[in-house]
Coordinates of C-alpha atoms and ligand atoms in Angstrom, one line a residue:
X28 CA 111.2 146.9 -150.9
X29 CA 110.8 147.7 -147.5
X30 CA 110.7 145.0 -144.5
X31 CA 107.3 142.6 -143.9
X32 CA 105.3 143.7 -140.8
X33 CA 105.1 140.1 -139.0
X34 CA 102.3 140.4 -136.8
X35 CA 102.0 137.1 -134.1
X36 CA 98.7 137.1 -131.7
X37 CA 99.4 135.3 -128.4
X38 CA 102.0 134.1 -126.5
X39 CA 101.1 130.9 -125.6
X40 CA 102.6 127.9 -127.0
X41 CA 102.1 128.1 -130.8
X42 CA 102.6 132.1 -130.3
X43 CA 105.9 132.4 -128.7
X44 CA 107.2 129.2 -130.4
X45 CA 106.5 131.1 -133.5
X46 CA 108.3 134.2 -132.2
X47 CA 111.2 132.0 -130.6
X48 CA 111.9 130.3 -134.3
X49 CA 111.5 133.1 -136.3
X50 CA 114.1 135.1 -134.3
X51 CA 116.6 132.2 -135.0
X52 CA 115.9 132.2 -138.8
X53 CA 115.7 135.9 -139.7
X54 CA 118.0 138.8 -139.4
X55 CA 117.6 141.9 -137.8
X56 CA 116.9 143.9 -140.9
X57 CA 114.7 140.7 -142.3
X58 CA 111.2 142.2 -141.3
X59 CA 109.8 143.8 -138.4
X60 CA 108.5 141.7 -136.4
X61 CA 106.0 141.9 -133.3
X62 CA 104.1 139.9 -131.0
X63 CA 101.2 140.7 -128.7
X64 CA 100.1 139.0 -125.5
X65 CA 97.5 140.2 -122.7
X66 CA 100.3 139.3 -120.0
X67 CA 104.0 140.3 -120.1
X68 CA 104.3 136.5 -119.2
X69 CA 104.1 133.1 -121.0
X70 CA 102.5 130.3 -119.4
X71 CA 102.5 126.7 -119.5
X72 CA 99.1 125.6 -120.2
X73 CA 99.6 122.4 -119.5
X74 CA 100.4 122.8 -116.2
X75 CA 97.5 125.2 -115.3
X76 CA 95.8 122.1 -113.4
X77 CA 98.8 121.9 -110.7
X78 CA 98.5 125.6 -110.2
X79 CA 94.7 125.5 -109.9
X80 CA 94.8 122.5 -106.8
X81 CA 97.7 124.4 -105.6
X82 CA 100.3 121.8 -105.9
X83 CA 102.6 124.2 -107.9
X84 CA 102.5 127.5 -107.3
X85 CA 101.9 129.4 -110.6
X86 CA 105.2 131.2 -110.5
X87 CA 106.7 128.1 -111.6
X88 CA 104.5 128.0 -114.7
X89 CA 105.1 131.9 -116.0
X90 CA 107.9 132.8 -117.4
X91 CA 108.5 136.6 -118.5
X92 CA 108.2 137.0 -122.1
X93 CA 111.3 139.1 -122.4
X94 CA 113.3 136.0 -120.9
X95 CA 113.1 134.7 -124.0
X96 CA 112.4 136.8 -126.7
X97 CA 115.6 138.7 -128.4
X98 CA 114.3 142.0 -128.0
X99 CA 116.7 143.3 -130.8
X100 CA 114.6 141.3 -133.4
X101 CA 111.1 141.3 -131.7
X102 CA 109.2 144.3 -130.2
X103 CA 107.0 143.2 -127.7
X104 CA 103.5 144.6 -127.4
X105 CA 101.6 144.1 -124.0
X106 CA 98.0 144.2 -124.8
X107 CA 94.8 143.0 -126.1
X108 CA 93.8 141.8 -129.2
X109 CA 89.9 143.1 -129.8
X110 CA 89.7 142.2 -133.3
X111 CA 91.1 141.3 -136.7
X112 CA 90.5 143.0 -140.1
X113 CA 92.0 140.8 -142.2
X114 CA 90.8 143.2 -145.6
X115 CA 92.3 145.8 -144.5
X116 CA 95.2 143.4 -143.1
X117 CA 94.9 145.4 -139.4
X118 CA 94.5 144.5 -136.0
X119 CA 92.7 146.1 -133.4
X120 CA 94.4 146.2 -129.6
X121 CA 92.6 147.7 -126.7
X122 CA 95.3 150.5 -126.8
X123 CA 96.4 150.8 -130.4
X124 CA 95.9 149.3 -134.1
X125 CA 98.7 146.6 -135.8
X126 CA 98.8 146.4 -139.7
X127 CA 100.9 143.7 -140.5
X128 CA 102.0 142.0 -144.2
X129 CA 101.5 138.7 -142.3
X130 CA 100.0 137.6 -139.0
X131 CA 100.5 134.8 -137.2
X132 CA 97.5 134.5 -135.0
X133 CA 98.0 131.8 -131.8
X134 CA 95.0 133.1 -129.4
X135 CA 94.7 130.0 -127.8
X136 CA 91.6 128.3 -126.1
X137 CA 88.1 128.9 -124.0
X138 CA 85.8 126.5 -122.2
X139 CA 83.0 125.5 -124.4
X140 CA 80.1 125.1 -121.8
X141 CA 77.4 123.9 -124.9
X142 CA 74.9 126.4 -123.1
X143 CA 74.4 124.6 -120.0
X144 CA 72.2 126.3 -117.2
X145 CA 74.4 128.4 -115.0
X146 CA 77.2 127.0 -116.3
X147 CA 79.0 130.0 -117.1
X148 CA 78.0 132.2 -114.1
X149 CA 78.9 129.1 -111.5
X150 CA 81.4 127.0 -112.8
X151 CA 85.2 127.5 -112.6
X152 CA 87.8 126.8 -115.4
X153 CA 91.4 126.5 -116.1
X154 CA 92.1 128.4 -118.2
X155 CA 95.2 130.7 -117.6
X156 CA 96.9 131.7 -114.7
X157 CA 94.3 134.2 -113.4
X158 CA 91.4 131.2 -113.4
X159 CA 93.9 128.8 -112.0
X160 CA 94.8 130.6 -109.2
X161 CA 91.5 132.0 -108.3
X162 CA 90.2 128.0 -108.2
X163 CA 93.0 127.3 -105.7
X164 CA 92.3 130.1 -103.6
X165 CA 88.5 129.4 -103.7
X166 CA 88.9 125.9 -102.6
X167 CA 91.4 127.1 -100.1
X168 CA 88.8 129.8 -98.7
X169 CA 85.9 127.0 -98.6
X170 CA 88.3 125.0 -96.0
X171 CA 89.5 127.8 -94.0
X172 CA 85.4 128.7 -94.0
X173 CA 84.2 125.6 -92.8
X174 CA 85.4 125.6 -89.4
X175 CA 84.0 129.3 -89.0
X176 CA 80.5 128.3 -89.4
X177 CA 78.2 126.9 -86.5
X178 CA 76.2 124.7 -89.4
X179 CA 78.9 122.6 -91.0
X180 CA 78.2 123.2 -94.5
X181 CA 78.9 120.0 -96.8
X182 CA 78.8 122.2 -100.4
X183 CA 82.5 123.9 -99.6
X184 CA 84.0 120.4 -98.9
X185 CA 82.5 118.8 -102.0
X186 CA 84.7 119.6 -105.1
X187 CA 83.3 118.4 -108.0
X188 CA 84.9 118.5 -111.3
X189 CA 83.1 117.9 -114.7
X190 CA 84.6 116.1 -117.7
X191 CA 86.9 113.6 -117.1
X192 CA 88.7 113.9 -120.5
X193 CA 92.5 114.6 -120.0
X194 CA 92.4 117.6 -118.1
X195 CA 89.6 116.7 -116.0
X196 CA 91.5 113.4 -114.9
X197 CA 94.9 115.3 -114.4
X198 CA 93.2 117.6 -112.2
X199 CA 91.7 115.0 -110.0
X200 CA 95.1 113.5 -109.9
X201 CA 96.4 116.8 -108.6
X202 CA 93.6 117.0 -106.0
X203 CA 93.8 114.1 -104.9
X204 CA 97.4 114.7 -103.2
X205 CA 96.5 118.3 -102.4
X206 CA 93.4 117.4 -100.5
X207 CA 95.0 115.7 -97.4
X208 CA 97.5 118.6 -96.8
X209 CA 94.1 121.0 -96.9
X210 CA 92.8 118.6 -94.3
X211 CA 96.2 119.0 -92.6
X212 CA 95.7 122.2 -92.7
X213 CA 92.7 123.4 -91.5
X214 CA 92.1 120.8 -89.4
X215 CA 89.6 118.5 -91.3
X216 CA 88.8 115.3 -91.4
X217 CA 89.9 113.8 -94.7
X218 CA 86.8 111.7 -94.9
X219 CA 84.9 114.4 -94.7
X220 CA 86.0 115.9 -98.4
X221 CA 85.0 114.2 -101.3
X222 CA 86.1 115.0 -105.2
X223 CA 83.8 113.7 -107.6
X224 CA 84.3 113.5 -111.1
X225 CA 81.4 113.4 -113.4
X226 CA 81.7 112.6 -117.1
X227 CA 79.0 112.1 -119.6
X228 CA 80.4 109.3 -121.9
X229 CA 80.4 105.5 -121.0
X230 CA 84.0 105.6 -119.5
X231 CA 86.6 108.4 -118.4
X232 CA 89.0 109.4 -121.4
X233 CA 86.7 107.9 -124.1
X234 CA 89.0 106.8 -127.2
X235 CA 91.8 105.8 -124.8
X236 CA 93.4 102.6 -124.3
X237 CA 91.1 101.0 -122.1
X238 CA 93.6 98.9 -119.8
X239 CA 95.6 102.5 -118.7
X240 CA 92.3 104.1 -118.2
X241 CA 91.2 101.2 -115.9
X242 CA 94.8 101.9 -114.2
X243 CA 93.8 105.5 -114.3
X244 CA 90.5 105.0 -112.1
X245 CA 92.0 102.6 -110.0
X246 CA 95.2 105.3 -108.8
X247 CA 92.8 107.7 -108.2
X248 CA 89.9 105.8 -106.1
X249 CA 92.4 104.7 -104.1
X250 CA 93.4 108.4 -103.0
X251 CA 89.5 109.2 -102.9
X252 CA 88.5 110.5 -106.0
X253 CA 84.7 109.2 -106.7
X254 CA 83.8 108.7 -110.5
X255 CA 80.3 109.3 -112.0
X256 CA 80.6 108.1 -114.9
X257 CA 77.6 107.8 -117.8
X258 CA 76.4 111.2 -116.0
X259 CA 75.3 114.7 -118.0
X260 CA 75.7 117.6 -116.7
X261 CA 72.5 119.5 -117.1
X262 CA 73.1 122.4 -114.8
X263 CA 75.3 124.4 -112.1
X264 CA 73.9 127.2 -109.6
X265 CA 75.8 128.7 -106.7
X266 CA 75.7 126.0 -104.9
X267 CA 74.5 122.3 -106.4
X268 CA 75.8 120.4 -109.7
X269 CA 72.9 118.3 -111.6
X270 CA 73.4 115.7 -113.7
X271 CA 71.2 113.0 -115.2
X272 CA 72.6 109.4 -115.0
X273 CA 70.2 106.6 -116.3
X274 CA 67.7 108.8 -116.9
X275 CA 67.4 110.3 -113.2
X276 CA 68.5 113.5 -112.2
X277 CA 70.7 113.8 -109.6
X278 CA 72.0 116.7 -107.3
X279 CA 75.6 117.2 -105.5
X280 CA 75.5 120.0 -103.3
X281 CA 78.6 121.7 -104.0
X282 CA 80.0 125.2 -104.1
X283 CA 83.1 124.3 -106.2
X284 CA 82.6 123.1 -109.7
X285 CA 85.3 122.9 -112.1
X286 CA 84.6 122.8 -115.8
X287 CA 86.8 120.8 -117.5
X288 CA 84.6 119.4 -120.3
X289 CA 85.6 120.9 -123.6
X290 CA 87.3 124.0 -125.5
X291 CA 86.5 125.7 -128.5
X292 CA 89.0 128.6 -130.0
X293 CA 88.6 132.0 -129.3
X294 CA 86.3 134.0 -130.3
X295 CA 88.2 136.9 -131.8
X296 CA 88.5 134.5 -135.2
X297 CA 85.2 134.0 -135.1
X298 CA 84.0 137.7 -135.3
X299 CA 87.2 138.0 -138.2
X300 CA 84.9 136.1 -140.8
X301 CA 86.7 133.0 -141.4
X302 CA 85.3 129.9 -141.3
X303 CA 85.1 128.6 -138.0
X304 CA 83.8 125.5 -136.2
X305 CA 83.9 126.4 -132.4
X306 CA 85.6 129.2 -133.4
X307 CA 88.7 127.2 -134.8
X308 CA 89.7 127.5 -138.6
X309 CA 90.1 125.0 -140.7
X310 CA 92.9 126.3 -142.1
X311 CA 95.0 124.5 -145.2
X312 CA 97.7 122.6 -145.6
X313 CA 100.8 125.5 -145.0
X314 CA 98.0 126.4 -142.1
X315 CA 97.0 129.4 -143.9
X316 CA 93.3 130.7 -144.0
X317 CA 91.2 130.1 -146.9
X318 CA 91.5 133.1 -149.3
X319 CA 94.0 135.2 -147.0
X320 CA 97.2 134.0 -147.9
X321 CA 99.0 136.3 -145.5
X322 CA 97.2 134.9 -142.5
X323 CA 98.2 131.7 -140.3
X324 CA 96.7 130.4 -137.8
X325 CA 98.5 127.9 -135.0
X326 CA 97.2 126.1 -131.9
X327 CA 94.1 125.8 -131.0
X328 CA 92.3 128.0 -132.8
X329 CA 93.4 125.7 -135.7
X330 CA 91.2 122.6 -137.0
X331 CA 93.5 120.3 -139.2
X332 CA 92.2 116.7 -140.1
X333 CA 93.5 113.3 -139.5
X334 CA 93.2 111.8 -143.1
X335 CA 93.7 108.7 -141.1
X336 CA 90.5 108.8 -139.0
X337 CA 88.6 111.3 -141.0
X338 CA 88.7 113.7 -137.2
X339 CA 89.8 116.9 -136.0
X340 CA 93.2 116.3 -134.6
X341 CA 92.6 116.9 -130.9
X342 CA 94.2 120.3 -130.0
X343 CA 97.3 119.9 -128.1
X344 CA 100.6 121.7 -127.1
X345 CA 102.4 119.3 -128.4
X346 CA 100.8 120.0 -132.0
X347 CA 100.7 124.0 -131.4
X348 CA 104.6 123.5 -130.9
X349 CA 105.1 121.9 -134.2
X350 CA 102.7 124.3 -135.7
X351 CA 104.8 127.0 -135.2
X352 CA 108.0 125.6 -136.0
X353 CA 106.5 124.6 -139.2
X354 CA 104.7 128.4 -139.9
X355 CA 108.4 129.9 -139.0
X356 CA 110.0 128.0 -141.7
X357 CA 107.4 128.8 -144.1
X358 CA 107.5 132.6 -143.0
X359 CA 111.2 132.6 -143.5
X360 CA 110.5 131.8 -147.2
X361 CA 108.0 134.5 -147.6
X362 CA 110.7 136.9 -146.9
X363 CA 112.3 135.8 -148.8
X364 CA 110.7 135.8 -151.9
X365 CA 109.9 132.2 -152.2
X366 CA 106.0 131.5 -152.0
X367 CA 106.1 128.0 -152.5
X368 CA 105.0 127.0 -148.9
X369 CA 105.3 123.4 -146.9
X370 CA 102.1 121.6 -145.9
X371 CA 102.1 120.5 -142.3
X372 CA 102.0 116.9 -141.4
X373 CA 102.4 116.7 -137.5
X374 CA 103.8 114.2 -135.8
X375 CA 102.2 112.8 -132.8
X376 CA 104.6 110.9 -130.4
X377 CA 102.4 110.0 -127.8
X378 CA 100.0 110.9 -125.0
X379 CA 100.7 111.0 -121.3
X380 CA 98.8 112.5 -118.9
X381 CA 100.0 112.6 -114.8
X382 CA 97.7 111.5 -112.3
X383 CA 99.6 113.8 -109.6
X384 CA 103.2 114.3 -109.2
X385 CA 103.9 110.7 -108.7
X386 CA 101.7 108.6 -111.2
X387 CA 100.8 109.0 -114.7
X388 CA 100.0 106.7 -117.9
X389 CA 100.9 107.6 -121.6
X390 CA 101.1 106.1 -124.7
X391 CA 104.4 106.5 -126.5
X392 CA 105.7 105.7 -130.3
X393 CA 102.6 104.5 -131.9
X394 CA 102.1 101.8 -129.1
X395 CA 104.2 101.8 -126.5
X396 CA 102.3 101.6 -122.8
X397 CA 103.6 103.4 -119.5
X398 CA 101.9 104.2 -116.6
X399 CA 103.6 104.8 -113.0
X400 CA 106.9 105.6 -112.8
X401 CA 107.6 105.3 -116.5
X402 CA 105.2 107.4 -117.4
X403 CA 105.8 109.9 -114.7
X404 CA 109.4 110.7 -115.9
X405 CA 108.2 110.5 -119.6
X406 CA 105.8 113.7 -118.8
X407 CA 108.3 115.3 -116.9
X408 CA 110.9 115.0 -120.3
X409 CA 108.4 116.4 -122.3
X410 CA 108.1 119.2 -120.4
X411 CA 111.0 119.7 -119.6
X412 CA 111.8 119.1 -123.2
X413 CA 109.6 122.3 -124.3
X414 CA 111.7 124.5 -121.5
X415 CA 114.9 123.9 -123.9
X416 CA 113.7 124.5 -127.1
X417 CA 112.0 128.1 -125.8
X418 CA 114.9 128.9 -123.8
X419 CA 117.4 126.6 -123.5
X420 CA 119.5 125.2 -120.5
X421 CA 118.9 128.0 -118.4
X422 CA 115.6 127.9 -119.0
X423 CA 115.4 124.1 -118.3
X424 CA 117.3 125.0 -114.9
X425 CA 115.3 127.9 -113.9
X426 CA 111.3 126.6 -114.7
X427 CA 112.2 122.7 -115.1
X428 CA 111.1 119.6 -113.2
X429 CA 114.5 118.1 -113.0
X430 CA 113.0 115.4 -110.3
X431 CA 111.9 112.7 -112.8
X432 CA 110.5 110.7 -110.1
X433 CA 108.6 113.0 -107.7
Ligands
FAD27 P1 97.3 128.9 -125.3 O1 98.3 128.1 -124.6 O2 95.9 129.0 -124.7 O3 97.9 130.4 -125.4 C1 97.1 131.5 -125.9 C2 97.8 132.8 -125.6 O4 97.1 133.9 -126.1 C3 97.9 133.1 -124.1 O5 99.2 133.5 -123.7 C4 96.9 134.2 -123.8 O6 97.2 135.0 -122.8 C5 96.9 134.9 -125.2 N1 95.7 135.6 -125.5 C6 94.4 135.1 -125.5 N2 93.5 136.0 -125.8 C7 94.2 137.1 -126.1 C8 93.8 138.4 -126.5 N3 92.6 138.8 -126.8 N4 94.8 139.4 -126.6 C9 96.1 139.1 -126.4 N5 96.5 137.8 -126.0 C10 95.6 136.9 -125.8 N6 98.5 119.5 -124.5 C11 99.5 118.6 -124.6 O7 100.0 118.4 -125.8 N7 100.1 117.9 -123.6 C12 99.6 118.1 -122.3 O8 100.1 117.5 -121.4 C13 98.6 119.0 -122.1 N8 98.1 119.2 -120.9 C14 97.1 120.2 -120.7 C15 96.7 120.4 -119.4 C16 95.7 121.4 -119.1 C17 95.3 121.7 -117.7 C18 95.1 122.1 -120.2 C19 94.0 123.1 -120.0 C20 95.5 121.8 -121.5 C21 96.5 120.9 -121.8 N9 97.0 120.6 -123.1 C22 98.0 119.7 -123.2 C23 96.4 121.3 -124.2 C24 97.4 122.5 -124.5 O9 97.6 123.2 -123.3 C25 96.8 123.4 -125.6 O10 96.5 122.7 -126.7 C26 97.8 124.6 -125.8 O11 97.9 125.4 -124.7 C27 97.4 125.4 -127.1 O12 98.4 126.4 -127.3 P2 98.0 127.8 -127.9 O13 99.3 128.5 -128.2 O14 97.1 127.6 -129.1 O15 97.1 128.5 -126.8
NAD28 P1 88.0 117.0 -123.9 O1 87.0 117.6 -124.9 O2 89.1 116.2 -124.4 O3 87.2 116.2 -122.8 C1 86.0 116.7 -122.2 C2 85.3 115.6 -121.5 O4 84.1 116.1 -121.0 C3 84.9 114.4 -122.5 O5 85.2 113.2 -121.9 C4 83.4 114.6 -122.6 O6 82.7 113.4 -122.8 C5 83.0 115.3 -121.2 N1 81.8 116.0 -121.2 C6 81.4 116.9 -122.2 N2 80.2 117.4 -121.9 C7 79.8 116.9 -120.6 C8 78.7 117.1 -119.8 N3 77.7 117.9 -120.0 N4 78.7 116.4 -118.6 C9 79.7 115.6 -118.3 N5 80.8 115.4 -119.1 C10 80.9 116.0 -120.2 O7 88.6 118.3 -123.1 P2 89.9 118.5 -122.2 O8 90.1 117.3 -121.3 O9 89.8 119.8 -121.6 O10 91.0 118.5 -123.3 C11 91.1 119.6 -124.3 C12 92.3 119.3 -125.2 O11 93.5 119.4 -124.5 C13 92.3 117.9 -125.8 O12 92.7 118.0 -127.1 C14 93.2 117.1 -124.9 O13 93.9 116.0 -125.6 C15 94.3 118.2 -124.5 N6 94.9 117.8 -123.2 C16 95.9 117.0 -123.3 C17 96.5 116.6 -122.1 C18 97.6 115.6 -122.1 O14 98.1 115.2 -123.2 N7 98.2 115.2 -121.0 C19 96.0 117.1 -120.9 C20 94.9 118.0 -120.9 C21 94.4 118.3 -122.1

């Protein structure tokens, strides 16, 4: 019989991890296996928010696909997925066409603006390294601007950022300490700048443990981040934000909104024909589509159930990580002729999220609390964590934050 075409989609977390795994548990002569990304690199998603403020520069959070991917096992295939066949069981790139015996499909996330009014024509969002960088040179531009202009414009030294779920809050965090060196910088007063965050539900993080999101809002009023809170957004152009809070509209006059208030999977599944709810599968229990055996689907474009709550597990790294550990093992029995497949359980060992580089809260084993310095060098472990199982020590040294403190 001749080798499996393994086909993985994306190279982000559940992607590579996928590729990573399965290069360790099959042989060269095992199946041919490929992977497709739109970039030659990989990046860390999660720390997309330090790259957008500009506290990291996104260099840090790329790392070159063939870094880690052994290409004696894996051919590599820089392009972009269009769509997905999965009768015919082919792919479509913007270059060429895939078939595959299996595929792997790990595209990953997009912001989910719910059709709000110029949302999508005037609102920034991290998404990748392209958006991140473009939202820290934008709010660099804005500063160096200001001073140029006889009629001090406000709108370029208001940054407002919508959602204050975890990555809105993380990216306040990260503004918050890159603000003052902007002032610095361009030689503005920092009480002139203000970073508003405005979030629809009746508190910031809604579900999490109240007494670390109170410590949350306290660390970042005291650096000057203002919290609307209870506030819809109902609508973005060039240069205002409007929300409605208590049943009045309000306006911020801003030319920098950042969108940080939801994701739904991408698209391409969507327009494949599975079933989709915001365009992520619920996929079964070996995280295979319903009636296509050969496809699985990890990350975010994923929806799998906490039987516990009766909800969506909230789409994570850390569960596209397990995902594909899980969908490598059960790929490695395919091959090998075994089609009795494991069902995915994963297993959630916390929460943290950094408030800056410096200050951060989390939840750990089932109920553990940390915020500060605790929690700080818990984040950076996980992280850094992640960095060794995709590439080991030299990985860890090269792309690591070996500073747990700072
Ligand atoms: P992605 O990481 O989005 O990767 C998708 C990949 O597919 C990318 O490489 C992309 O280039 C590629 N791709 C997309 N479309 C195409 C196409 N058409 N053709 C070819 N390639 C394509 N989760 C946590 O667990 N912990 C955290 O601390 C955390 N922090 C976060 C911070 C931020 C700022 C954000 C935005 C998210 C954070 N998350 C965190 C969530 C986490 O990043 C996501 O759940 C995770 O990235 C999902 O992984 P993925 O592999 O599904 O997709
Ligand atoms: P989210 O959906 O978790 O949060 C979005 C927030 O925006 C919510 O609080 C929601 O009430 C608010 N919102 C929605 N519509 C609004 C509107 N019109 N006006 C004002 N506010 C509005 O999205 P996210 O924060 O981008 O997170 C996406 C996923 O990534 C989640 O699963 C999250 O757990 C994960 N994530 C995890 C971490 C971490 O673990 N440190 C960090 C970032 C993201």
């Amino acid at each position: 019989m001749k080798n499996p075409n393994i086909v993985i989609l994306g190279a982000g977390y559940g992607g590579i991890m996928t590729a990573v795994n399965l290069q360790k548990k099959l042989g060269v002569n095992d199946a041919n296996i490929t992977l497709v990304n739109k970039h030659s690199y990989h990046y860390q998603t999660t720390w997309l928010h330090e790259n957008a403020a500009g506290t990291l520069h996104h260099d840090r959070t790329r790392i070159p696909i063939k870094d880690v991917i052994d290409t004696s096992k894996i051919n590599f295939v820089q392009d972009t997925v269009i769509s997905i066949d999965p009768d015919a069981k082919k792919v479509k790139l913007e270059d060429s066409e895939l078939e595959y015996d299996y595929l792997v499909i790990g595209l990953g996330f997009e912001a989910e603006t719910f059709g709000i009014e110029g949302l999508k024509e005037n609102a920034f969002t991290i998404q990748n390294i392209n958006s991140a960088r473009l939202i820290r040179q934008h709010i660099e531009y804005n500063f160096a601007k200001y001073n140029n202009e006889r009629d001090k414009k406000q709108e370029r030294l208001n940054l407002v950022v919508g959602g204050a779920g975890f990555t809105g809050i993380e990216f306040v965090g990260e503004l918050a300490n890159r603000v003052p060196e902007l002032c610095k910088e361009y030689d503005i007063p920092r009480e002139n700048v203000r970073i508003i965050n405005v979030e629809a539900a009746p508190t910031a993080l809604p579900g999490f443990d109240p007494e670390l999101v109170e410590y949350a809002m306290n660390s970042l009023e005291a650096r000057g981040v203002e919290f609307k809170i209870g506030a819809m957004i109902k609508e973005v152009t060039p240069d205002s934000l409007v929300f409605e809070k208590d049943e009045q509209r309000e306006e911020i006059e801003t030319n920098t909104v950042v969108w940080a208030a939801g994701i739904r999977g991408n698209p391409i599944v969507e327009n494949a024909g599975f079933e989709t709810n915001r365009a992520r599968v619920k996929v079964r229990e070996d995280l295979r589509v319903n009636e296509y055996d050969d496809v699985f689907v990890v990350g975010d474009c994923a929806l799998i159930i906490n039987e516990e709550t009766d909800r969506p597990f909230p789409p994570t790294a850390q569960i596209a990580i397990q995902m594909a550990e899980h969908t490598a093992e059960n790929l490695k029995k395919l091959v090998n002729g075994d089609d009795h497949l494991e069902g995915f359980t994963p297993h959630i060992q916390g929460t943290v999220a950094s408030l800056g580089n410096k200050d951060a809260i989390g939840v750990v084993f089932d109920d553990k609390k940390l915020f500060g310095w605790s929690a700080t060098a818990m984040k950076k472990l996980i992280d850094n964590r992640y960095l060794m199982k995709l590439g080991g020590v030299s990985m860890l040294l090269k792309k690591g934050k070996l500073n747990p403190f700072g």
